[in-house]
């Protein structure tokens, strides 16, 4: 798993004068079954979220409203992804250190996850993450 496996994915968009509609089906539009959904909101200006890596979890991140940046780091390389529309998202494979920052006011970050919340799936320490990421 490396940064090359993480990518923007365009979602289906049903344009309608009454308002547009986008949908996401697990294993069809994104490469995993969805077991959990959470969202970040009311993020104060200048705040950062994330700051961890996951051993096995896959995620798909969408800017439901407003904008923010996701910075991914596979232990060798870092890339910043700007998110500002709800009709595309960012696929994040396992073993990526991620930081989410540069939140606009009113931004809502929705995350679809491949598994239930599991504390033991996290790397919270960057040096530990780096050690594991570079062993692969
Ligand atoms: P964390 O994953 O560190 O948030 P972020 O990466 O967005 O900064 O989670 C923050 C807290 O919320 C932590 O105490 C764990 C808890 N939490 C859950 O209980 N369930 C969840 O699905 C998530 C994502 C977090």
Coordinates of C-alpha atoms and ligand atoms in Angstrom, one line a residue:
X1 CA 0.0 0.0 0.0
X2 CA 1.4 3.4 -1.0
X3 CA 0.3 6.8 -1.9
X4 CA -0.3 5.6 -5.5
X5 CA -3.2 3.5 -4.2
X6 CA -4.9 6.6 -2.7
X7 CA -7.0 8.6 -5.3
X8 CA -9.9 10.9 -5.9
X9 CA -13.0 8.9 -7.0
X10 CA -15.8 10.7 -8.9
X11 CA -19.3 9.7 -7.7
X12 CA -22.5 9.4 -9.7
X13 CA -24.2 12.7 -10.1
X14 CA -27.9 13.0 -11.0
X15 CA -28.4 16.6 -12.1
X16 CA -31.9 17.9 -11.4
X17 CA -33.4 21.4 -11.5
X18 CA -34.8 20.6 -8.1
X19 CA -31.4 19.9 -6.7
X20 CA -28.6 17.4 -7.5
X21 CA -28.3 13.9 -6.0
X22 CA -25.2 11.8 -5.4
X23 CA -25.0 8.3 -4.1
X24 CA -22.4 5.8 -3.0
X25 CA -22.6 2.0 -3.0
X26 CA -20.1 0.0 -1.1
X27 CA -17.9 -2.2 -3.4
X28 CA -19.3 -0.5 -6.5
X29 CA -18.3 3.2 -6.3
X30 CA -15.7 2.7 -3.6
X31 CA -13.5 -0.4 -3.1
X32 CA -14.9 -1.7 0.2
X33 CA -18.1 -2.5 2.0
X34 CA -19.2 0.4 4.3
X35 CA -19.4 -0.6 8.0
X36 CA -19.3 2.9 9.6
X37 CA -19.9 6.5 8.8
X38 CA -18.8 9.5 10.8
X39 CA -18.5 13.2 10.2
X40 CA -16.5 16.1 11.4
X41 CA -18.2 19.5 11.8
X42 CA -18.1 22.8 13.7
X43 CA -14.3 22.6 13.2
X44 CA -12.8 25.9 14.5
X45 CA -10.5 27.9 12.2
X46 CA -6.9 26.7 12.2
X47 CA -7.8 23.3 13.8
X48 CA -6.3 20.0 12.6
X49 CA -7.9 16.6 12.8
X50 CA -6.5 13.2 12.1
X51 CA -2.9 12.9 13.0
X52 CA -2.8 9.1 13.0
X53 CA -2.6 6.0 10.7
X54 CA -4.6 2.9 10.5
X55 CA -3.3 -0.7 10.2
X56 CA -6.1 -2.2 8.3
X57 CA -8.9 0.4 7.9
X58 CA -9.9 1.7 4.5
X59 CA -11.7 5.1 4.3
X60 CA -13.4 7.3 1.8
X61 CA -13.4 11.0 2.7
X62 CA -15.9 13.5 1.2
X63 CA -16.3 17.3 1.7
X64 CA -20.1 17.4 2.2
X65 CA -20.0 21.1 2.6
X66 CA -17.2 23.8 2.5
X67 CA -13.6 22.7 2.0
X68 CA -10.5 21.3 3.7
X69 CA -7.2 19.6 2.8
X70 CA -6.2 16.0 3.5
X71 CA -2.5 15.4 3.7
X72 CA -1.5 11.7 3.2
X73 CA 1.9 10.3 4.1
X74 CA 2.9 6.7 3.3
X75 CA 6.2 6.9 5.2
X76 CA 8.2 7.9 2.2
X77 CA 6.2 10.6 0.5
X78 CA 3.5 13.2 1.3
X79 CA 0.7 14.6 -0.8
X80 CA -1.9 17.3 -0.1
X81 CA -5.4 16.7 -1.5
X82 CA -7.9 19.6 -1.6
X83 CA -11.5 18.7 -1.1
X84 CA -14.3 21.0 -1.9
X85 CA -17.2 19.2 -3.6
X86 CA -19.6 16.4 -2.4
X87 CA -19.6 14.6 -5.8
X88 CA -16.1 13.2 -5.4
X89 CA -14.1 11.8 -2.5
X90 CA -10.6 10.6 -1.6
X91 CA -9.9 6.9 -1.1
X92 CA -7.4 6.3 1.7
X93 CA -5.9 2.9 1.9
X94 CA -4.5 1.3 5.1
X95 CA -1.1 2.5 6.4
X96 CA -1.4 6.1 5.5
X97 CA -0.7 8.8 8.1
X98 CA -3.3 11.5 7.6
X99 CA -3.8 15.0 8.7
X100 CA -6.9 17.0 7.8
X101 CA -6.5 20.8 7.9
X102 CA -7.3 24.1 6.2
X103 CA -11.0 23.7 7.1
X104 CA -13.3 26.5 5.7
X105 CA -16.0 27.8 8.0
X106 CA -19.0 25.5 7.9
X107 CA -17.0 22.6 6.5
X108 CA -18.4 19.1 7.0
X109 CA -16.1 16.2 6.4
X110 CA -17.8 12.8 6.0
X111 CA -15.8 9.6 6.3
X112 CA -17.0 6.2 5.2
X113 CA -15.0 3.4 6.8
X114 CA -14.5 -0.3 6.1
X115 CA -14.9 -1.4 9.7
X116 CA -16.2 -0.6 13.1
X117 CA -14.3 1.7 15.4
X118 CA -11.3 -0.2 16.9
X119 CA -8.8 1.5 19.0
X120 CA -6.2 -1.1 18.4
X121 CA -6.2 -0.4 14.6
X122 CA -4.6 3.1 15.2
X123 CA -1.1 4.3 15.1
X124 CA -1.1 7.4 17.2
X125 CA 2.6 7.9 17.3
X126 CA 4.3 9.0 14.1
X127 CA 7.6 7.4 14.8
X128 CA 5.9 4.0 15.4
X129 CA 3.9 4.4 12.2
X130 CA 7.1 5.3 10.3
X131 CA 8.8 2.2 11.6
X132 CA 6.0 -0.1 10.5
X133 CA 5.4 1.7 7.2
X134 CA 9.1 1.4 6.2
X135 CA 9.2 -2.3 7.0
X136 CA 6.8 -3.1 4.3
Ligands
LIG1 P1 -10.1 10.3 16.1 O1 -10.2 9.1 15.2 O2 -8.8 10.6 16.8 O3 -10.6 11.6 15.3 P2 -9.9 12.4 14.1 O4 -9.1 11.5 13.4 O5 -11.0 12.9 13.2 O6 -9.2 13.6 14.6 O7 -11.3 10.2 17.2 C1 -11.5 11.1 18.2 C2 -12.3 10.5 19.3 O8 -13.5 10.0 18.9 C3 -11.5 9.3 19.9 O9 -11.7 9.4 21.3 C4 -12.2 8.1 19.4 C5 -13.6 8.6 19.2 N1 -14.2 7.9 18.0 C6 -15.2 6.9 18.2 O10 -15.6 6.6 19.4 N2 -15.8 6.3 17.1 C7 -15.4 6.6 15.9 O11 -16.0 6.1 14.9 C8 -14.4 7.6 15.7 C9 -13.9 8.0 14.3 C10 -13.8 8.2 16.8

